[in-house]
Coordinates of C-alpha atoms and ligand atoms in Angstrom, one line a residue:
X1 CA -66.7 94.4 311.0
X2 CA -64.9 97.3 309.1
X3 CA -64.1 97.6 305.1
X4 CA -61.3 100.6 305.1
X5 CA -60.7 101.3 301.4
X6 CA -57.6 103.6 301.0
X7 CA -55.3 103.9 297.9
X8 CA -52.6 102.5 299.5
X9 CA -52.0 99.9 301.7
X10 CA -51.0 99.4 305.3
X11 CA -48.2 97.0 304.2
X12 CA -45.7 96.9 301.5
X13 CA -45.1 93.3 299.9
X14 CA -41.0 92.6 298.8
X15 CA -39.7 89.7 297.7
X16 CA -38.3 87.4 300.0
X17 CA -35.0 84.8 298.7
X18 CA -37.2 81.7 298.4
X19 CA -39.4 83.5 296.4
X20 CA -41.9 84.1 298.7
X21 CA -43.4 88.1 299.7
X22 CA -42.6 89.6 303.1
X23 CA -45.2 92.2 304.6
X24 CA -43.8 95.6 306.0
X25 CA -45.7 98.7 307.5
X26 CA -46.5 100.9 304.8
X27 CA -45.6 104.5 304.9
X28 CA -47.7 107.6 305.0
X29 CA -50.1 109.1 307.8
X30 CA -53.2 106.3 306.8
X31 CA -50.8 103.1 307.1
X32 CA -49.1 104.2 310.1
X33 CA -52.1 105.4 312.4
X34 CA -54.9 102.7 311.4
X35 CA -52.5 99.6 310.4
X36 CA -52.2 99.1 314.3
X37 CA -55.0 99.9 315.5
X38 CA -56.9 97.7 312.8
X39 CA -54.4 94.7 313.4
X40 CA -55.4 94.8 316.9
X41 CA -58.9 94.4 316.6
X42 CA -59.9 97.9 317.5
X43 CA -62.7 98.5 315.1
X44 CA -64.0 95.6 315.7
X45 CA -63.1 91.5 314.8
X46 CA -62.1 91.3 311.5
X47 CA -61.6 94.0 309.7
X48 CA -61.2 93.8 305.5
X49 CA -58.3 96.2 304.1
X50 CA -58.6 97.0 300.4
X51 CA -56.1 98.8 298.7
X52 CA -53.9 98.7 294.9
X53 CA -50.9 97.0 294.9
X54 CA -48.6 99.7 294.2
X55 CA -45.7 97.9 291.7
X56 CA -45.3 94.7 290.0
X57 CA -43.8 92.9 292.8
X58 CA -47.4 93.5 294.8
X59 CA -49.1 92.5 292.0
X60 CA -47.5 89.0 291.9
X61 CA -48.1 88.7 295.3
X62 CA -51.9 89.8 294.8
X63 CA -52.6 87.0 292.3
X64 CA -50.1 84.8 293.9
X65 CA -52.9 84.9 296.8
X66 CA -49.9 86.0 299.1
X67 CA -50.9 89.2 299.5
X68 CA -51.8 88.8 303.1
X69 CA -51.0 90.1 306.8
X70 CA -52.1 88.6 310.2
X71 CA -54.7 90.3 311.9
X72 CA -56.5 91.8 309.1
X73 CA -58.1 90.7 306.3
X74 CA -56.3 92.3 303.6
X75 CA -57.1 92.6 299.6
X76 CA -54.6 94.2 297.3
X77 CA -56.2 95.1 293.6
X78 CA -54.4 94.4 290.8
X79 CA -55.0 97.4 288.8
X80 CA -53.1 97.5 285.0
X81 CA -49.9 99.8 285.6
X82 CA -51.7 102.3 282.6
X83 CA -54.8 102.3 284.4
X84 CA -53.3 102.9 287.7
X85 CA -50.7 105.6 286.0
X86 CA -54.3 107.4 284.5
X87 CA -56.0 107.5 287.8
X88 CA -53.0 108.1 290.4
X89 CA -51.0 110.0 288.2
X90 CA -53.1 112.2 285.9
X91 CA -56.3 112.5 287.9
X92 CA -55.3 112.0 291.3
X93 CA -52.3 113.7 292.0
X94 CA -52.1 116.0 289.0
X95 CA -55.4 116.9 289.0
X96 CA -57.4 116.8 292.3
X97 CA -54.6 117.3 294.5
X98 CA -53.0 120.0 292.8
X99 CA -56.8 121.4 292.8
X100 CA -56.7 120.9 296.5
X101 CA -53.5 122.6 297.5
X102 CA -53.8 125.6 295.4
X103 CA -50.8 124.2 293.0
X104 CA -52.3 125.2 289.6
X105 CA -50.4 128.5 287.1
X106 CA -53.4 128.7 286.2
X107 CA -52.6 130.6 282.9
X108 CA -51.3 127.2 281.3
X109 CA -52.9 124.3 283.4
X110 CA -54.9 122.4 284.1
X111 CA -56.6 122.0 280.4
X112 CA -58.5 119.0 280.2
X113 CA -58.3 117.7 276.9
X114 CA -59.3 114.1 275.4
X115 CA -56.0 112.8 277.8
X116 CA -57.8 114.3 280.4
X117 CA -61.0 112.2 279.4
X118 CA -59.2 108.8 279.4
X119 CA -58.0 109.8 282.2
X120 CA -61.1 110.6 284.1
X121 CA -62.3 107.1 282.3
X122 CA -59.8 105.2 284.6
X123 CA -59.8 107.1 287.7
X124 CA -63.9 106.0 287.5
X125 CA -62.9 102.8 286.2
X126 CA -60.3 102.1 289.4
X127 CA -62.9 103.2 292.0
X128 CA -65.5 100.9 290.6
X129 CA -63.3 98.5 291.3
X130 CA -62.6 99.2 294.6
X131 CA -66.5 99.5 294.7
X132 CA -67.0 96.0 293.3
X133 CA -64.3 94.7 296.1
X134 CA -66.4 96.3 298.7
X135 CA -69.3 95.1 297.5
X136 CA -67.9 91.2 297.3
X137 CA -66.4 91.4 301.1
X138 CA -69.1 93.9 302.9
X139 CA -71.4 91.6 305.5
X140 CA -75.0 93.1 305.1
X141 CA -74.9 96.3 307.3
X142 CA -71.0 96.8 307.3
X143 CA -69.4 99.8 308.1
X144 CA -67.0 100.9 304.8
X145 CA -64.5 103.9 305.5
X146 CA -63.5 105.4 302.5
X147 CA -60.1 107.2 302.3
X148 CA -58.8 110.4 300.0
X149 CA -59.1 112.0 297.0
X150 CA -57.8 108.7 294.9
X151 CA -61.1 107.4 296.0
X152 CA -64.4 110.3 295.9
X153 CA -66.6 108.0 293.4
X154 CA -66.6 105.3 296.0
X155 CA -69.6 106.9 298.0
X156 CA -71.9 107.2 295.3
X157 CA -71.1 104.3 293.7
X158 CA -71.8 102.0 297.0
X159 CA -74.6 103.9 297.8
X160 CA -76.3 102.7 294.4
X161 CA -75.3 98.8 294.8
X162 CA -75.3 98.2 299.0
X163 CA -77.6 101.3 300.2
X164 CA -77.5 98.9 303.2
X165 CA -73.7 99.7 304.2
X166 CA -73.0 102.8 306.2
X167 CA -70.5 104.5 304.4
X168 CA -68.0 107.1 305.7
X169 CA -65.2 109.7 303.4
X170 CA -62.7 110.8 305.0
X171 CA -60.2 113.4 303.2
X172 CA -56.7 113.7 304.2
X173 CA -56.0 116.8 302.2
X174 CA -57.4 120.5 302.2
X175 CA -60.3 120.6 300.2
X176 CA -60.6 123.4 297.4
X177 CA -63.3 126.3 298.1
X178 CA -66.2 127.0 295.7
X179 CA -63.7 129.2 292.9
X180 CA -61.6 126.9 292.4
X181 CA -63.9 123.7 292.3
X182 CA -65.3 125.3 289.2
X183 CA -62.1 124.8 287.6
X184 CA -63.0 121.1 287.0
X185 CA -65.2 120.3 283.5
X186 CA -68.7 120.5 285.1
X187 CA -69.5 116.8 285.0
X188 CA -66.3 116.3 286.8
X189 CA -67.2 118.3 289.6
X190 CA -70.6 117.7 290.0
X191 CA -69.8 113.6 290.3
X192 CA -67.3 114.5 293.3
X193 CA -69.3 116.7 295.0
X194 CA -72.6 114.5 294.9
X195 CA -70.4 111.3 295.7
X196 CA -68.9 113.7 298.8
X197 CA -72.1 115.2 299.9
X198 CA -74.5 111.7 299.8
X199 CA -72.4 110.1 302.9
X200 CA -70.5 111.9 305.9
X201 CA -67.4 113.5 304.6
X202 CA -65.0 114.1 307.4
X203 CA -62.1 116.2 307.2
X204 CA -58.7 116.8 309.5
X205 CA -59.9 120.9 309.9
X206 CA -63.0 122.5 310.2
X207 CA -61.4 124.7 307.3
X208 CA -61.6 122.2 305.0
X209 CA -64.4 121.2 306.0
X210 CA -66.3 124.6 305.0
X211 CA -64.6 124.6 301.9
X212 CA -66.1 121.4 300.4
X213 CA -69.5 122.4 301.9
X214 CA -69.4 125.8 300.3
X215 CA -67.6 123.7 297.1
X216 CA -70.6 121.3 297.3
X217 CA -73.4 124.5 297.3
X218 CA -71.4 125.8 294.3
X219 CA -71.7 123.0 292.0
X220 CA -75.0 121.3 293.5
X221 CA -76.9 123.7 294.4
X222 CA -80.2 123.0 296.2
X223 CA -78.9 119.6 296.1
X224 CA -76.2 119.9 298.2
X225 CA -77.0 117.7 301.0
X226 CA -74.8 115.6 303.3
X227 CA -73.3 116.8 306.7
X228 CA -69.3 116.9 307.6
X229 CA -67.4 116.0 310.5
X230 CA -64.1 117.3 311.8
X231 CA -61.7 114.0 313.4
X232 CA -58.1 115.3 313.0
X233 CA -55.6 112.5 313.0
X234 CA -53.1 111.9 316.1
X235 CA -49.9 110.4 316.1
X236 CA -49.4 106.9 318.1
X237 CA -47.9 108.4 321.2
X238 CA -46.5 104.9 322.0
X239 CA -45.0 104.0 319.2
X240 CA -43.3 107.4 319.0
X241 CA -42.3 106.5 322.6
X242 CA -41.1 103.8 321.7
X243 CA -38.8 104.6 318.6
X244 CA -37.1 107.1 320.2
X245 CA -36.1 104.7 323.2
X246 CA -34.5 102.3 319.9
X247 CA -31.0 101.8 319.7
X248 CA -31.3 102.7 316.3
X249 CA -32.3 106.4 317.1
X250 CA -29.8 106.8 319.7
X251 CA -27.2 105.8 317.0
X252 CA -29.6 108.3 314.3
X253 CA -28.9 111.0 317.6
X254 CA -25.6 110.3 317.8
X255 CA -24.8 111.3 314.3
X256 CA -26.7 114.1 314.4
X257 CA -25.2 116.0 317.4
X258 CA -21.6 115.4 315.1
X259 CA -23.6 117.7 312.4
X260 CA -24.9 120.1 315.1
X261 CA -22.3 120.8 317.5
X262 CA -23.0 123.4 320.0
X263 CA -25.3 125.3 317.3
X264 CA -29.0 125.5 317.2
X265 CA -30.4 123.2 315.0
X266 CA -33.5 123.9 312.5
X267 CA -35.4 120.7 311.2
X268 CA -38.0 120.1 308.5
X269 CA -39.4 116.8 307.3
X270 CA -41.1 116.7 304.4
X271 CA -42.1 114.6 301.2
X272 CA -40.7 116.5 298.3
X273 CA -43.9 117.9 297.5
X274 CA -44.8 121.8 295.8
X275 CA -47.3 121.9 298.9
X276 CA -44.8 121.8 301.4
X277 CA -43.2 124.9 300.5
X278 CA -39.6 123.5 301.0
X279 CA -38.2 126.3 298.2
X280 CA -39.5 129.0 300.3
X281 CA -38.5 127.5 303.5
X282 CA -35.4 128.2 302.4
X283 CA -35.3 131.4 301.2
X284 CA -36.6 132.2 304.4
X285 CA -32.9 130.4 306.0
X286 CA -31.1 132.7 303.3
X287 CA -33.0 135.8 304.1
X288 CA -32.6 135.4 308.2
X289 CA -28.3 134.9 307.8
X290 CA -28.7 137.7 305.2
X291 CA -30.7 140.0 308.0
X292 CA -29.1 138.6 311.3
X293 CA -25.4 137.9 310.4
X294 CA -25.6 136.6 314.6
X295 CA -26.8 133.1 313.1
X296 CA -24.3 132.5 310.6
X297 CA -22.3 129.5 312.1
X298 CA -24.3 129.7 314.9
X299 CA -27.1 127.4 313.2
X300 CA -27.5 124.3 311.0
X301 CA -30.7 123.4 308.6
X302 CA -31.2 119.7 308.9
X303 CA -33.8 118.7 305.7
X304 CA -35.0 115.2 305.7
X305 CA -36.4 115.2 302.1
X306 CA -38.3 112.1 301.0
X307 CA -38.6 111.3 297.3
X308 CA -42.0 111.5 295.8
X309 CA -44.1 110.9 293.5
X310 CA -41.4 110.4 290.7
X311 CA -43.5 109.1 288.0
X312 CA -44.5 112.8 288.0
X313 CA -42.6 115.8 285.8
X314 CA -43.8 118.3 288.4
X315 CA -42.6 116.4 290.7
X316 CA -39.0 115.5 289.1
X317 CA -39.0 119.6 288.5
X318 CA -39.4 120.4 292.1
X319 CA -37.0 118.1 293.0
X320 CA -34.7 120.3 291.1
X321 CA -35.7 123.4 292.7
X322 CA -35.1 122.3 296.0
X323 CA -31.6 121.3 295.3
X324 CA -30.8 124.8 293.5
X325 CA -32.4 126.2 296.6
X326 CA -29.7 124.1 299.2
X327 CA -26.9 125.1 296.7
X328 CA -27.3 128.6 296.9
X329 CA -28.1 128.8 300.2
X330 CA -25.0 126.6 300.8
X331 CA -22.5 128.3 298.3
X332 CA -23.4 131.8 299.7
X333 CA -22.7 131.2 303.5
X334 CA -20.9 128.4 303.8
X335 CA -17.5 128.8 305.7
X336 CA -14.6 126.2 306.2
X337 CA -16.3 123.9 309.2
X338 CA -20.3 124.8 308.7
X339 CA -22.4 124.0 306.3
X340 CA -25.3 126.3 307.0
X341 CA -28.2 123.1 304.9
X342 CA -27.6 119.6 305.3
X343 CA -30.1 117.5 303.4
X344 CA -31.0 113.8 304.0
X345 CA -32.8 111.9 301.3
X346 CA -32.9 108.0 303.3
X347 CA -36.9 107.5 303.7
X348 CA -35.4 106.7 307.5
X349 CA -38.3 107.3 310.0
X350 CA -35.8 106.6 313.0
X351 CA -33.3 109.6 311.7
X352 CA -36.9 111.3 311.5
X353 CA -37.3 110.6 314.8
X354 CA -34.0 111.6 316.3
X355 CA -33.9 114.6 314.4
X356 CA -37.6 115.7 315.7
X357 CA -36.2 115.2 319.1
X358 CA -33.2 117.3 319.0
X359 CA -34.6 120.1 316.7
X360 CA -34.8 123.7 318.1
X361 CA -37.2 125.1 315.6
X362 CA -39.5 123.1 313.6
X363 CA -40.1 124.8 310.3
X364 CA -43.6 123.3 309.3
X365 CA -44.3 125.9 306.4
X366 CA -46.8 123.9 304.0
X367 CA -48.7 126.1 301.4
X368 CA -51.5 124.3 302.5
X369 CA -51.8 120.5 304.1
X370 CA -54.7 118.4 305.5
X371 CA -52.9 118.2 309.1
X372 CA -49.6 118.0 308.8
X373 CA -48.4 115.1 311.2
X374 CA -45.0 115.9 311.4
X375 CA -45.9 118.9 313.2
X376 CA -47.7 117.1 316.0
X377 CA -44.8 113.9 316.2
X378 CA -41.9 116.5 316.9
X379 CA -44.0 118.0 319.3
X380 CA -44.6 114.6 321.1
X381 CA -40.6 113.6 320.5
X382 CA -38.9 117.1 321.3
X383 CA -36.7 117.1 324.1
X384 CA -35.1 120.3 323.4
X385 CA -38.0 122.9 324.5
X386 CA -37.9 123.0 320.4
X387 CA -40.4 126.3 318.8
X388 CA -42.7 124.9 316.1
X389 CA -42.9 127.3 313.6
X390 CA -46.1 127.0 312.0
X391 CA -48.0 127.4 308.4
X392 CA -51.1 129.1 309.3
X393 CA -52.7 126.8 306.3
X394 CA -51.8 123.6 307.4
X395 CA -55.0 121.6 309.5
X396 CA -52.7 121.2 312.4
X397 CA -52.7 124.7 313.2
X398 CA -56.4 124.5 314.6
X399 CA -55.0 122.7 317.5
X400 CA -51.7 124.0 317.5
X401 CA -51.6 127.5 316.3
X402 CA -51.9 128.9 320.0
X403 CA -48.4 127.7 321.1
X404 CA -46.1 127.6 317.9
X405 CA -44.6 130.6 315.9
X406 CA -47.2 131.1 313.0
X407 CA -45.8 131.4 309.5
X408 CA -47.5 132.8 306.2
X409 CA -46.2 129.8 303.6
X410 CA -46.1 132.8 300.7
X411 CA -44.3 135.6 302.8
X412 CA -40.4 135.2 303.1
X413 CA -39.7 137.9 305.1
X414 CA -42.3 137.0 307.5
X415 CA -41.3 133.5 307.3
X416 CA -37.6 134.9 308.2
X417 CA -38.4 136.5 311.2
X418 CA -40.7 133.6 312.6
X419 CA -37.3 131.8 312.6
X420 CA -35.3 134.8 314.1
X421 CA -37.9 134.8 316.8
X422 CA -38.1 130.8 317.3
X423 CA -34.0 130.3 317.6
X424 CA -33.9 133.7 319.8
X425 CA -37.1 132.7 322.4
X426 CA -35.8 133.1 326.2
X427 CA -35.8 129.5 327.5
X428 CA -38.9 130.0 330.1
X429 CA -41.6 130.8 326.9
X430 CA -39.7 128.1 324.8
X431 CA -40.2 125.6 327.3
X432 CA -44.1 126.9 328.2
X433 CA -44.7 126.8 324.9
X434 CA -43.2 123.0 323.9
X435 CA -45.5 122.0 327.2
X436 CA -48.4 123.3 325.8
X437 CA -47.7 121.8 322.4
X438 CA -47.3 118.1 323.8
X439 CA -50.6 118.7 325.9
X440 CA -52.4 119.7 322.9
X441 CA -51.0 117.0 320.8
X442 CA -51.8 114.2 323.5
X443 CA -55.2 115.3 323.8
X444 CA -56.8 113.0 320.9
X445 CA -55.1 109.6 319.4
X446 CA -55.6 107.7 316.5
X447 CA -58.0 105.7 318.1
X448 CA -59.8 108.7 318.8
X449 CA -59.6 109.4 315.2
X450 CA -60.9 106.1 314.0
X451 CA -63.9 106.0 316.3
X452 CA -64.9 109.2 315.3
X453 CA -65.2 108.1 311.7
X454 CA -66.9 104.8 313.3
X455 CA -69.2 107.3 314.8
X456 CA -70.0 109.4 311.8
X457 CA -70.4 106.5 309.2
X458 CA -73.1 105.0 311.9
X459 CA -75.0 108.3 312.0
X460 CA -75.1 108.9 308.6
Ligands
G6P501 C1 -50.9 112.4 301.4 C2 -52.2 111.8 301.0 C3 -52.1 110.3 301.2 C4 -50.9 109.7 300.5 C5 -49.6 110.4 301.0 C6 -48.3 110.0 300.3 O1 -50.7 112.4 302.7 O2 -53.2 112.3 301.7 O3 -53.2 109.6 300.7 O4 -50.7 108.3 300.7 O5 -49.8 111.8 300.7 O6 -48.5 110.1 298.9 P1 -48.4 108.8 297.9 O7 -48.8 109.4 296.6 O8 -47.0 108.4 298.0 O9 -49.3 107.8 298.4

């Protein structure tokens, strides 16, 4: 057996007419890669999912006791929506992930005041929680994988009530190095380092890996302990396979190549995140029409934005950016039958799909990221010989970086030209290159992924 622990779940729960709930596939990298390999019994019979239930609707179902999904034995935790708000708003994704990705003006924030401090309260509180679940549905001897920065405390706390389960972490993000881990109040720090270090703490890229161990020596000293291991996710080569044969992406195709026409077509698929660098990505557009008037008309910017994190001002303020960004871009160049940025907002994943097909450049231009999927399902979908033009900061570019375009996520210009040289690549490198990228892709698969965990949490 298998206890994953994860923030969110591998389903979503809706309301079905007779007042019953309907499970879904969840979204995000962790749902989608170990939902079906769990469901199928790969780690083993009967693996236990815990996760929150993410609105009220999953809550009902939660205490309704309907909160369930074949294959898997699955517990949702019905966190109080303030809780939940202090721990996944304030602490996780204000705090450690905006630690994690570099996102901090550090002139006005973070500044952790007594908010802060109730905050901090219920991000503990919420992982003893998931602690006491794991504790309740753990066999003697289990295996628990832990996953993300929602969840660091987990570790330490399971190591002080089952020291007989073997315990994995596994992070999903880039990890902060030793300055900036001492921007956290001391206590803060020390309790997620020592949580990290006391079990296997596996990360997508050996880069993040260093960091937290050279984060871990900063705040713990001669206590640092613990080892790391490097498992970077894969997409489901299969399921991609299999979406892209849908009817539903040829129609998604369809209606792109109306958009596209005989131009070259850039893509990006991205969260609305600060991390992903969408603002700069395109500047980077504006600058190459302003430096190579060749493109203009000759090339169309498809964006499939996704909302996120809403319940967060930064967030909301991005959001805003982004679509100042498209609007200049659009009212500068723009001419009577092309519109040089056409932005798509339906969380769609078959219109993802189709448009990772047909792109001709990948733009992939994260400030920093954990992996970075997207980058690895275009270059499993593409059928165009497409150029991945890659953010040397993102995890995927350990496997990748030799056969895409490499971009610096803070450098414009250089950004710029990455594209100029992607959309003007003679068609023997362009194809080489999109070979090489599905063979490096294809070499490991989420299963790999999940046994290495499997691997790590038995050794440790
Ligand atoms: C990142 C994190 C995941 C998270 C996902 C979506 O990839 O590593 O843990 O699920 O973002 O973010 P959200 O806040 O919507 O879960």
């Amino acid at each position: 057996m298998t206890v994953i622990v994860s923030n969110r779940g591998p389903f979503r729960f809706t309301r079905t007419p007779d007042g019953g709930f309907e499970a879904r596939q969840g979204s995000g990298g962790i749902a989608s890669a170990l939902g079906p390999l769990l469901t199928s019994g790969a780690a083993g019979d009967g693996a236990t999912w815990i996760a929150t239930a993410l609105d009220g609707t999953e809550r009902d179902a939660a205490r309704a006791g309907q909160a369930t999904a074949p294959g898997i034995a699955l517990k949702l935790l019905d966190v109080d929506p303030n809780v939940h708000h202090l721990y996944y708003d304030v602490v996780a994704n204000g705090t450690l992930w905006f630690l994690h990705h570099g996102l901090f003006d550090l002139v006005r924030q973070p500044s952790f005041d007594h908010k802060f401090r109730e905050a901090w309260a219920a991000y503990e509180q919420v992982n003893q929680m998931f602690t006491d679940a794991t504790v309740e549905l753990a066999p003697d001897g289990d295996i628990v994988l832990v996953q993300d920065y929602h969840l660091a405390l987990v570790p330490e706390m399971l190591r002080r009530l089952r020291p007989d389960l073997r315990v994995a972490h596994f992070s999903h993000t880039a990890f902060c190095g030793p300055n900036s881990i001492r921007v956290l109040p001391d206590d803060v720090a020390v309790a997620l380092c020592r949580s990290l270090s006391g079990s296997p703490a596996g990360f997508h890229s050996r880069r993040w890996a260093r960091a937290f161990e050279a984060s871990a020596r900063e705040v713990l000293g001669a206590d640092a302990r613990g080892s790391t291991f490097v498992a970077a996710l894969a997409p489901d080569a299969e399921e991609l396979a299999q979406l892209a044969a849908s009817p539903a992406a040829a129609v998604a195709g369809q209606e792109l190549e109306a958009i596209v026409g005989d131009r070259q077509l850039i893509v990006r698929a991205d969260r609305v995140d600060p991390s992903k660098n969408i603002v700069r990505g395109f500047e980077a557009y504006d600058l190459l029409l302003a430096d190579h008037p060749e493109w203009r008309e000759r090339v169309v910017f498809v964006a499939r934005l996704t909302a996120s994190r809403r319940s967060m001002p930064e967030y909301l303020a991005y959001n805003n950016e982004v679509e100042q960004a498209v609007q200049r871009v659009n009212e500068r160049w723009a001419t009577g039958d092309w519109q040089p940025v056409v932005v798509e907002t339906q969380d769609d994943y078959t219109r993802t799909v189709a448009a990772l097909t047909r792109s001709d450049v990948l733009l992939v231009n994260p400030l920093k990221d954990g992996l970075n999927l997207v980058a690895k399902e275009g270059a499993l979908l593409n059928q165009h010989n497409g150029v991945l033009c890659l953010s040397r900061d993102a995890g995927a570019w350990d496997e990748l970086g030799e056969a895409a375009e490499p971009v610096h996520p803070y450098d414009i210009g250089q950004t710029a030209s990455s594209l100029h040289t992607a959309l003007s690549m003679p068609a023997a490198e362009r194809r080489a290159r999109a070979a090489r990228l599905r063979e490096l892709t294809a070499a490991r698969t989420p299963r790999d992924w999940l046994d290495d965990q499997l691997t790590a949490a038995r050794a440790g």
